[in-house]
Amino acid sequence: MSQPLCVFCRRHPIEQLWRPFCSERCKLQDLARWAEGAYRVAAEPVCDTDESDDESQKAEG
């Protein structure tokens, strides 16, 4: 059975220390992509807070 590959670079086998990555470098590059917003979860857009504030003020007034 072959060893699983790094989830980031897909070239090197996984190292137990950095699992599921092959190295700290791949781990940090993946984290940077998350921080930049490169990975996104598909979902409906969240409504603007300005619109919801206007609606709540109308309901109160």
Short mmCIF file of C-alpha atoms in Angstrom, two decimals:
data_model
loop_
_atom_site.label_atom_id
_atom_site.label_comp_id
_atom_site.label_asym_id
_atom_site.label_seq_id
_atom_site.Cartn_x
_atom_site.Cartn_y
_atom_site.Cartn_z
CA MET A 1 0.00 0.00 0.00
CA SER A 2 1.39 3.41 -0.92
CA GLN A 3 1.84 6.20 1.59
CA PRO A 4 -0.71 9.05 1.56
CA LEU A 5 0.50 12.26 -0.06
CA CYS A 6 0.63 15.75 1.41
CA VAL A 7 -2.75 17.48 1.08
CA PHE A 8 -1.07 20.71 -0.04
CA CYS A 9 1.71 19.83 -2.50
CA ARG A 10 0.55 16.26 -3.29
CA ARG A 11 4.16 15.33 -4.08
CA HIS A 12 5.70 14.09 -0.84
CA PRO A 13 4.52 11.46 1.62
CA ILE A 14 2.96 12.70 4.84
CA GLU A 15 5.26 13.14 7.83
CA GLN A 16 3.65 12.13 11.12
CA LEU A 17 4.85 15.34 12.79
CA TRP A 18 3.08 17.60 10.25
CA ARG A 19 0.12 15.36 9.43
CA PRO A 20 -1.72 15.79 7.00
CA PHE A 21 1.15 17.78 5.45
CA CYS A 22 4.65 16.69 4.48
CA SER A 23 6.42 19.62 6.14
CA GLU A 24 5.98 22.79 8.14
CA ARG A 25 6.35 24.73 4.89
CA CYS A 26 3.25 23.13 3.34
CA LYS A 27 1.35 23.56 6.60
CA LEU A 28 2.12 27.30 6.72
CA GLN A 29 1.35 27.83 3.03
CA ASP A 30 -2.04 26.20 3.51
CA LEU A 31 -2.71 28.41 6.54
CA ALA A 32 -1.77 31.50 4.50
CA ARG A 33 -4.28 30.53 1.81
CA TRP A 34 -7.02 30.26 4.43
CA ALA A 35 -6.05 33.67 5.86
CA GLU A 36 -6.13 35.28 2.40
CA GLY A 37 -9.59 33.87 1.72
CA ALA A 38 -8.45 31.60 -1.10
CA TYR A 39 -10.55 28.75 0.31
CA ARG A 40 -14.26 29.43 0.62
CA VAL A 41 -17.24 27.47 1.79
CA ALA A 42 -20.17 27.59 -0.60
CA ALA A 43 -23.13 29.24 1.07
CA GLU A 44 -25.77 31.90 0.65
CA PRO A 45 -24.43 35.44 1.13
CA VAL A 46 -25.03 36.94 4.54
CA CYS A 47 -27.26 40.02 4.48
CA ASP A 48 -25.66 43.43 5.00
CA THR A 49 -25.79 44.78 8.56
CA ASP A 50 -26.92 48.18 7.23
CA GLU A 51 -30.06 46.64 5.76
CA SER A 52 -30.90 44.73 8.92
CA ASP A 53 -30.35 47.88 11.03
CA ASP A 54 -32.80 49.82 8.84
CA GLU A 55 -35.42 47.11 9.21
CA SER A 56 -35.04 46.94 12.99
CA GLN A 57 -35.37 50.74 13.29
CA LYS A 58 -38.57 50.67 11.20
CA ALA A 59 -40.01 47.98 13.46
CA GLU A 60 -39.17 49.99 16.60
CA GLY A 61 -40.38 53.37 15.26
#
